[in-house]
Amino acid sequence: MDRVHALCFDVFGTVVDWRSSIARELEAALAPVGIATDWAALADAWRARYQPAMEEIRNGRRSFVRLDVLHRENLVLTLEDAGIPGRDEATLDHLTRAWHRLLPWPDSVAGMTRLKRQFILASLSNGNVALMVNMARHAGLPWDVILGAEVARAYKPTPEAYLRTADLLDLPPHGCMMVAAHNDDLDAARAVGFRTAFVARPREHGPCQKTDLTAAPGNDIEAVDFIDLAAKLDC
Amino acid sequence: MDRVHALCFDVFGTVVDWRSSIARELEAALAPVGIATDWAALADAWRARYQPAMEEIRNGRRSFVRLDVLHRENLVLTLEDAGIPGRDEATLDHLTRAWHRLLPWPDSVAGMTRLKRQFILASLSNGNVALMVNMARHAGLPWDVILGAEVARAYKPTPEAYLRTADLLDLPPHGCMMVAAHNDDLDAARAVGFRTAFVARPREHGPCQKTDLTAAPGNDIEAVDFIDLAAKLDC
């Protein structure tokens, strides 16, 4: 690990617990106006539109737009599908920005604070810059630098999302370690030369999660949380 | 000021004292091998090549390259001009990266820490991302986000350098305030709709400085340092 200078973090699911944060925000906005539903399932339905929306951009059928735009479009479709009557613009804006207010996993801030002593901490998320800045201020995430999809103009797992991030850090790919709870993200980073660390987040999708419970082969490190990652990186 | 959400800072001269830092680094690297010169004048000579080198890129005669590249080319030319014999690659690399190790003015960190409570703090420098990240870690600068020339692919005072920064922050230009010790930077930011704050740095160019001693007309705020700026912004 002696040539790794920067840790590049996936954020949604790896640093922050999007599902319970979004479920809570949906309930807080919609329950007072008489809507009753399974809020976690509604959060899952909103999130289910995330990859297909980015895929339109990855495959070139649509020009790059920031994730806030996709989140808002997907929210409208999700509420329609759920039979929840049309909401006013202010509510749609407020809920779209719920992704700026996601809360970290309990170990995230403490682990990152330890890791920051020794490594540059970069976000390498599909979230846009303003989203990541607002989230960091809200959740106390100690980033050194906000990078990722919007700066690279490419959504993960497109190779350019990783390679442009390494280039902006003025590091070779092997000088960067991708940290993620998702095997597909780590596979894509490893394919372009990044080192990789799998951090298990077995409750990201709730109590019945079936995916990403264990690491696929080939990672440099496997950790149970960010404190464990810090220990394994001698921080 | 109630619609200003982000403070966008010029860095060289405004946040950090490049001249005394560079003079000290040049002396530390070159005096031990027998070179004697006016180190502050040598720092000035290096810096004098900064604007002309960027101008080749601003006017389209050269593709965008990051500032580290320009700093290194300019160092070689500066040493040649000064009659200082050819240095080895390691020394040239070390001195180029002296710009990553510039020290802040005494009020910078304290002032930024106060300002950060209320505003997003973004770097909007011609320095490249890796330079800004390393400088922040070295000097303890509490940025929320590193933006500026390399991310915008345009050197100040090109309008795109400011406008792309505001766009990445998802703010209109009038939601951003440029903070700088240089009237030309503030004029260019104001011309594209930014609010502006002049912070006097009357020793940036040494004890005989003649430029930028006072603010040109049109700024929203004039301050004597970052503590004064924080007070004037009610932080």
PDB file of N, CA, C and O in Angstrom, chain A residues 66 68 97 116-121 129-130 133-134 137 143-147 150-151 167-170, chain B residues 66 68 97 116-121 129-130 133-134 137 143-147 150-151 167-170:
ATOM      1  N   ARG A  66     -26.511  16.632 -14.356  1.00  0.00           N
ATOM      2  CA  ARG A  66     -26.112  16.276 -12.994  1.00  0.00           C
ATOM      3  C   ARG A  66     -27.179  15.424 -12.311  1.00  0.00           C
ATOM      4  O   ARG A  66     -28.352  15.420 -12.704  1.00  0.00           O
ATOM      5  N   ASP A  68     -28.769  15.636  -9.524  1.00  0.00           N
ATOM      6  CA  ASP A  68     -29.966  16.318  -9.007  1.00  0.00           C
ATOM      7  C   ASP A  68     -31.101  16.302 -10.031  1.00  0.00           C
ATOM      8  O   ASP A  68     -32.278  16.162  -9.659  1.00  0.00           O
ATOM      9  N   ARG A  97     -33.699  17.436  -2.767  1.00  0.00           N
ATOM     10  CA  ARG A  97     -32.529  17.815  -1.977  1.00  0.00           C
ATOM     11  C   ARG A  97     -32.392  17.003  -0.693  1.00  0.00           C
ATOM     12  O   ARG A  97     -31.435  17.199   0.073  1.00  0.00           O
ATOM     13  N   LYS A 116      -7.783  10.253   7.117  1.00  0.00           N
ATOM     14  CA  LYS A 116      -7.321  11.525   6.547  1.00  0.00           C
ATOM     15  C   LYS A 116      -5.908  11.892   7.006  1.00  0.00           C
ATOM     16  O   LYS A 116      -5.202  12.627   6.315  1.00  0.00           O
ATOM     17  N   ARG A 117      -5.506  11.388   8.166  1.00  0.00           N
ATOM     18  CA  ARG A 117      -4.149  11.666   8.632  1.00  0.00           C
ATOM     19  C   ARG A 117      -3.099  11.221   7.625  1.00  0.00           C
ATOM     20  O   ARG A 117      -2.047  11.822   7.492  1.00  0.00           O
ATOM     21  N   GLN A 118      -3.404  10.138   6.929  1.00  0.00           N
ATOM     22  CA  GLN A 118      -2.384   9.501   6.090  1.00  0.00           C
ATOM     23  C   GLN A 118      -2.698   9.568   4.595  1.00  0.00           C
ATOM     24  O   GLN A 118      -1.787   9.445   3.775  1.00  0.00           O
ATOM     25  N   PHE A 119      -3.970   9.725   4.254  1.00  0.00           N
ATOM     26  CA  PHE A 119      -4.366   9.679   2.843  1.00  0.00           C
ATOM     27  C   PHE A 119      -5.203  10.907   2.478  1.00  0.00           C
ATOM     28  O   PHE A 119      -5.933  11.438   3.314  1.00  0.00           O
ATOM     29  N   ILE A 120      -5.095  11.301   1.203  1.00  0.00           N
ATOM     30  CA  ILE A 120      -6.033  12.271   0.644  1.00  0.00           C
ATOM     31  C   ILE A 120      -7.393  11.581   0.538  1.00  0.00           C
ATOM     32  O   ILE A 120      -7.480  10.458   0.029  1.00  0.00           O
ATOM     33  N   LEU A 121      -8.432  12.229   1.022  1.00  0.00           N
ATOM     34  CA  LEU A 121      -9.790  11.676   0.948  1.00  0.00           C
ATOM     35  C   LEU A 121     -10.562  12.390  -0.154  1.00  0.00           C
ATOM     36  O   LEU A 121     -10.847  13.588  -0.050  1.00  0.00           O
ATOM     37  N   VAL A 129     -21.533  17.892  -7.610  1.00  0.00           N
ATOM     38  CA  VAL A 129     -20.666  18.632  -6.698  1.00  0.00           C
ATOM     39  C   VAL A 129     -21.465  19.318  -5.591  1.00  0.00           C
ATOM     40  O   VAL A 129     -21.143  19.192  -4.405  1.00  0.00           O
ATOM     41  N   ALA A 130     -22.518  20.051  -5.958  1.00  0.00           N
ATOM     42  CA  ALA A 130     -23.295  20.767  -4.941  1.00  0.00           C
ATOM     43  C   ALA A 130     -23.911  19.788  -3.939  1.00  0.00           C
ATOM     44  O   ALA A 130     -23.941  20.050  -2.731  1.00  0.00           O
ATOM     45  N   VAL A 133     -21.095  18.715  -1.602  1.00  0.00           N
ATOM     46  CA  VAL A 133     -20.684  19.801  -0.705  1.00  0.00           C
ATOM     47  C   VAL A 133     -21.719  19.975   0.402  1.00  0.00           C
ATOM     48  O   VAL A 133     -21.380  20.062   1.594  1.00  0.00           O
ATOM     49  N   ASN A 134     -22.985  20.013   0.021  1.00  0.00           N
ATOM     50  CA  ASN A 134     -24.032  20.192   1.036  1.00  0.00           C
ATOM     51  C   ASN A 134     -24.079  19.004   1.995  1.00  0.00           C
ATOM     52  O   ASN A 134     -24.257  19.174   3.202  1.00  0.00           O
ATOM     53  N   ARG A 137     -21.189  19.237   4.523  1.00  0.00           N
ATOM     54  CA  ARG A 137     -21.419  20.246   5.562  1.00  0.00           C
ATOM     55  C   ARG A 137     -22.481  19.760   6.542  1.00  0.00           C
ATOM     56  O   ARG A 137     -22.393  20.023   7.754  1.00  0.00           O
ATOM     57  N   TRP A 143     -13.912  15.564   3.747  1.00  0.00           N
ATOM     58  CA  TRP A 143     -13.242  15.419   2.448  1.00  0.00           C
ATOM     59  C   TRP A 143     -12.086  16.395   2.292  1.00  0.00           C
ATOM     60  O   TRP A 143     -12.188  17.549   2.709  1.00  0.00           O
ATOM     61  N   ASP A 144     -11.045  15.951   1.598  1.00  0.00           N
ATOM     62  CA  ASP A 144     -10.036  16.884   1.085  1.00  0.00           C
ATOM     63  C   ASP A 144     -10.487  17.492  -0.225  1.00  0.00           C
ATOM     64  O   ASP A 144     -10.128  18.632  -0.534  1.00  0.00           O
ATOM     65  N   VAL A 145     -11.245  16.732  -1.009  1.00  0.00           N
ATOM     66  CA  VAL A 145     -11.603  17.209  -2.343  1.00  0.00           C
ATOM     67  C   VAL A 145     -12.833  16.453  -2.839  1.00  0.00           C
ATOM     68  O   VAL A 145     -12.983  15.251  -2.592  1.00  0.00           O
ATOM     69  N   ILE A 146     -13.723  17.189  -3.490  1.00  0.00           N
ATOM     70  CA  ILE A 146     -14.935  16.634  -4.080  1.00  0.00           C
ATOM     71  C   ILE A 146     -14.651  16.383  -5.559  1.00  0.00           C
ATOM     72  O   ILE A 146     -14.461  17.337  -6.321  1.00  0.00           O
ATOM     73  N   LEU A 147     -14.614  15.132  -5.969  1.00  0.00           N
ATOM     74  CA  LEU A 147     -14.436  14.813  -7.390  1.00  0.00           C
ATOM     75  C   LEU A 147     -15.578  13.888  -7.801  1.00  0.00           C
ATOM     76  O   LEU A 147     -16.608  13.863  -7.163  1.00  0.00           O
ATOM     77  N   GLU A 150     -19.629  14.456 -11.897  1.00  0.00           N
ATOM     78  CA  GLU A 150     -19.891  15.742 -12.542  1.00  0.00           C
ATOM     79  C   GLU A 150     -18.592  16.401 -13.014  1.00  0.00           C
ATOM     80  O   GLU A 150     -18.546  16.980 -14.102  1.00  0.00           O
ATOM     81  N   VAL A 151     -17.550  16.309 -12.207  1.00  0.00           N
ATOM     82  CA  VAL A 151     -16.270  16.894 -12.612  1.00  0.00           C
ATOM     83  C   VAL A 151     -15.685  16.109 -13.790  1.00  0.00           C
ATOM     84  O   VAL A 151     -15.134  16.689 -14.726  1.00  0.00           O
ATOM     85  N   ASP A 167      -6.369  11.538 -12.642  1.00  0.00           N
ATOM     86  CA  ASP A 167      -5.612  12.580 -13.338  1.00  0.00           C
ATOM     87  C   ASP A 167      -5.704  13.916 -12.600  1.00  0.00           C
ATOM     88  O   ASP A 167      -4.699  14.630 -12.453  1.00  0.00           O
ATOM     89  N   LEU A 168      -6.885  14.279 -12.125  1.00  0.00           N
ATOM     90  CA  LEU A 168      -7.027  15.535 -11.382  1.00  0.00           C
ATOM     91  C   LEU A 168      -6.240  15.502 -10.082  1.00  0.00           C
ATOM     92  O   LEU A 168      -5.784  16.543  -9.595  1.00  0.00           O
ATOM     93  N   LEU A 169      -6.074  14.315  -9.501  1.00  0.00           N
ATOM     94  CA  LEU A 169      -5.256  14.184  -8.295  1.00  0.00           C
ATOM     95  C   LEU A 169      -3.773  14.119  -8.645  1.00  0.00           C
ATOM     96  O   LEU A 169      -2.931  14.054  -7.749  1.00  0.00           O
ATOM     97  N   ASP A 170      -3.460  14.121  -9.950  1.00  0.00           N
ATOM     98  CA  ASP A 170      -2.081  14.002 -10.443  1.00  0.00           C
ATOM     99  C   ASP A 170      -1.429  12.708  -9.916  1.00  0.00           C
ATOM    100  O   ASP A 170      -0.257  12.703  -9.540  1.00  0.00           O
TER     101      ASP A 170
ATOM    102  N   ARG B  66      -2.112  21.984 -16.772  1.00  0.00           N
ATOM    103  CA  ARG B  66      -2.256  22.429 -15.387  1.00  0.00           C
ATOM    104  C   ARG B  66      -1.079  23.311 -14.966  1.00  0.00           C
ATOM    105  O   ARG B  66      -0.003  23.266 -15.554  1.00  0.00           O
ATOM    106  N   ASP B  68       0.996  23.261 -12.507  1.00  0.00           N
ATOM    107  CA  ASP B  68       2.272  22.605 -12.172  1.00  0.00           C
ATOM    108  C   ASP B  68       3.205  22.543 -13.385  1.00  0.00           C
ATOM    109  O   ASP B  68       4.424  22.697 -13.242  1.00  0.00           O
ATOM    110  N   ARG B  97       7.082  21.854  -6.652  1.00  0.00           N
ATOM    111  CA  ARG B  97       6.082  21.520  -5.638  1.00  0.00           C
ATOM    112  C   ARG B  97       6.170  22.428  -4.407  1.00  0.00           C
ATOM    113  O   ARG B  97       5.366  22.291  -3.481  1.00  0.00           O
ATOM    114  N   LYS B 116     -16.645  29.818   7.330  1.00  0.00           N
ATOM    115  CA  LYS B 116     -17.198  28.512   6.931  1.00  0.00           C
ATOM    116  C   LYS B 116     -18.495  28.182   7.659  1.00  0.00           C
ATOM    117  O   LYS B 116     -19.307  27.401   7.173  1.00  0.00           O
ATOM    118  N   ARG B 117     -18.699  28.781   8.837  1.00  0.00           N
ATOM    119  CA  ARG B 117     -19.952  28.521   9.560  1.00  0.00           C
ATOM    120  C   ARG B 117     -21.165  28.902   8.726  1.00  0.00           C
ATOM    121  O   ARG B 117     -22.218  28.303   8.833  1.00  0.00           O
ATOM    122  N   GLN B 118     -21.005  29.939   7.921  1.00  0.00           N
ATOM    123  CA  GLN B 118     -22.157  30.525   7.248  1.00  0.00           C
ATOM    124  C   GLN B 118     -22.125  30.368   5.729  1.00  0.00           C
ATOM    125  O   GLN B 118     -23.165  30.450   5.083  1.00  0.00           O
ATOM    126  N   PHE B 119     -20.932  30.183   5.165  1.00  0.00           N
ATOM    127  CA  PHE B 119     -20.792  30.134   3.712  1.00  0.00           C
ATOM    128  C   PHE B 119     -20.038  28.877   3.274  1.00  0.00           C
ATOM    129  O   PHE B 119     -19.168  28.386   4.004  1.00  0.00           O
ATOM    130  N   ILE B 120     -20.358  28.408   2.071  1.00  0.00           N
ATOM    131  CA  ILE B 120     -19.531  27.403   1.407  1.00  0.00           C
ATOM    132  C   ILE B 120     -18.218  28.079   1.013  1.00  0.00           C
ATOM    133  O   ILE B 120     -18.231  29.157   0.422  1.00  0.00           O
ATOM    134  N   LEU B 121     -17.099  27.453   1.339  1.00  0.00           N
ATOM    135  CA  LEU B 121     -15.786  27.993   0.984  1.00  0.00           C
ATOM    136  C   LEU B 121     -15.223  27.206  -0.195  1.00  0.00           C
ATOM    137  O   LEU B 121     -14.918  26.012  -0.071  1.00  0.00           O
ATOM    138  N   VAL B 129      -5.757  21.177  -9.162  1.00  0.00           N
ATOM    139  CA  VAL B 129      -6.449  20.495  -8.060  1.00  0.00           C
ATOM    140  C   VAL B 129      -5.454  19.871  -7.079  1.00  0.00           C
ATOM    141  O   VAL B 129      -5.562  20.069  -5.860  1.00  0.00           O
ATOM    142  N   ALA B 130      -4.474  19.127  -7.584  1.00  0.00           N
ATOM    143  CA  ALA B 130      -3.520  18.468  -6.681  1.00  0.00           C
ATOM    144  C   ALA B 130      -2.743  19.505  -5.869  1.00  0.00           C
ATOM    145  O   ALA B 130      -2.494  19.314  -4.669  1.00  0.00           O
ATOM    146  N   VAL B 133      -5.082  20.740  -3.143  1.00  0.00           N
ATOM    147  CA  VAL B 133      -5.314  19.710  -2.119  1.00  0.00           C
ATOM    148  C   VAL B 133      -4.099  19.601  -1.205  1.00  0.00           C
ATOM    149  O   VAL B 133      -4.223  19.580   0.032  1.00  0.00           O
ATOM    150  N   ASN B 134      -2.918  19.543  -1.804  1.00  0.00           N
ATOM    151  CA  ASN B 134      -1.705  19.425  -0.985  1.00  0.00           C
ATOM    152  C   ASN B 134      -1.492  20.665  -0.129  1.00  0.00           C
ATOM    153  O   ASN B 134      -1.112  20.559   1.048  1.00  0.00           O
ATOM    154  N   ARG B 137      -3.880  20.600   2.873  1.00  0.00           N
ATOM    155  CA  ARG B 137      -3.456  19.651   3.914  1.00  0.00           C
ATOM    156  C   ARG B 137      -2.237  20.187   4.671  1.00  0.00           C
ATOM    157  O   ARG B 137      -2.111  19.997   5.882  1.00  0.00           O
ATOM    158  N   TRP B 143     -11.215  24.249   3.240  1.00  0.00           N
ATOM    159  CA  TRP B 143     -12.105  24.319   2.078  1.00  0.00           C
ATOM    160  C   TRP B 143     -13.273  23.353   2.192  1.00  0.00           C
ATOM    161  O   TRP B 143     -13.102  22.228   2.658  1.00  0.00           O
ATOM    162  N   ASP B 144     -14.411  23.763   1.668  1.00  0.00           N
ATOM    163  CA  ASP B 144     -15.488  22.804   1.412  1.00  0.00           C
ATOM    164  C   ASP B 144     -15.278  22.108   0.082  1.00  0.00           C
ATOM    165  O   ASP B 144     -15.682  20.946  -0.082  1.00  0.00           O
ATOM    166  N   VAL B 145     -14.677  22.826  -0.874  1.00  0.00           N
ATOM    167  CA  VAL B 145     -14.560  22.255  -2.220  1.00  0.00           C
ATOM    168  C   VAL B 145     -13.449  22.983  -2.982  1.00  0.00           C
ATOM    169  O   VAL B 145     -13.262  24.188  -2.840  1.00  0.00           O
ATOM    170  N   ILE B 146     -12.696  22.188  -3.742  1.00  0.00           N
ATOM    171  CA  ILE B 146     -11.610  22.710  -4.577  1.00  0.00           C
ATOM    172  C   ILE B 146     -12.162  22.854  -5.991  1.00  0.00           C
ATOM    173  O   ILE B 146     -12.487  21.852  -6.640  1.00  0.00           O
ATOM    174  N   LEU B 147     -12.271  24.098  -6.459  1.00  0.00           N
ATOM    175  CA  LEU B 147     -12.712  24.303  -7.836  1.00  0.00           C
ATOM    176  C   LEU B 147     -11.678  25.203  -8.513  1.00  0.00           C
ATOM    177  O   LEU B 147     -10.538  25.250  -8.088  1.00  0.00           O
ATOM    178  N   GLU B 150      -8.441  24.355 -13.241  1.00  0.00           N
ATOM    179  CA  GLU B 150      -8.290  23.021 -13.836  1.00  0.00           C
ATOM    180  C   GLU B 150      -9.647  22.341 -14.019  1.00  0.00           C
ATOM    181  O   GLU B 150      -9.889  21.695 -15.040  1.00  0.00           O
ATOM    182  N   VAL B 151     -10.532  22.491 -13.060  1.00  0.00           N
ATOM    183  CA  VAL B 151     -11.861  21.896 -13.183  1.00  0.00           C
ATOM    184  C   VAL B 151     -12.659  22.601 -14.280  1.00  0.00           C
ATOM    185  O   VAL B 151     -13.371  21.964 -15.064  1.00  0.00           O
ATOM    186  N   ASP B 167     -21.626  27.291 -11.735  1.00  0.00           N
ATOM    187  CA  ASP B 167     -22.492  26.216 -12.219  1.00  0.00           C
ATOM    188  C   ASP B 167     -22.262  24.923 -11.427  1.00  0.00           C
ATOM    189  O   ASP B 167     -23.221  24.230 -11.065  1.00  0.00           O
ATOM    190  N   LEU B 168     -21.005  24.595 -11.157  1.00  0.00           N
ATOM    191  CA  LEU B 168     -20.724  23.378 -10.375  1.00  0.00           C
ATOM    192  C   LEU B 168     -21.269  23.498  -8.958  1.00  0.00           C
ATOM    193  O   LEU B 168     -21.633  22.494  -8.336  1.00  0.00           O
ATOM    194  N   LEU B 169     -21.326  24.720  -8.428  1.00  0.00           N
ATOM    195  CA  LEU B 169     -21.912  24.928  -7.101  1.00  0.00           C
ATOM    196  C   LEU B 169     -23.440  24.987  -7.175  1.00  0.00           C
ATOM    197  O   LEU B 169     -24.107  25.106  -6.156  1.00  0.00           O
ATOM    198  N   ASP B 170     -23.988  24.892  -8.405  1.00  0.00           N
ATOM    199  CA  ASP B 170     -25.433  25.006  -8.638  1.00  0.00           C
ATOM    200  C   ASP B 170     -25.988  26.315  -8.092  1.00  0.00           C
ATOM    201  O   ASP B 170     -27.071  26.359  -7.508  1.00  0.00           O
TER     202      ASP B 170
END
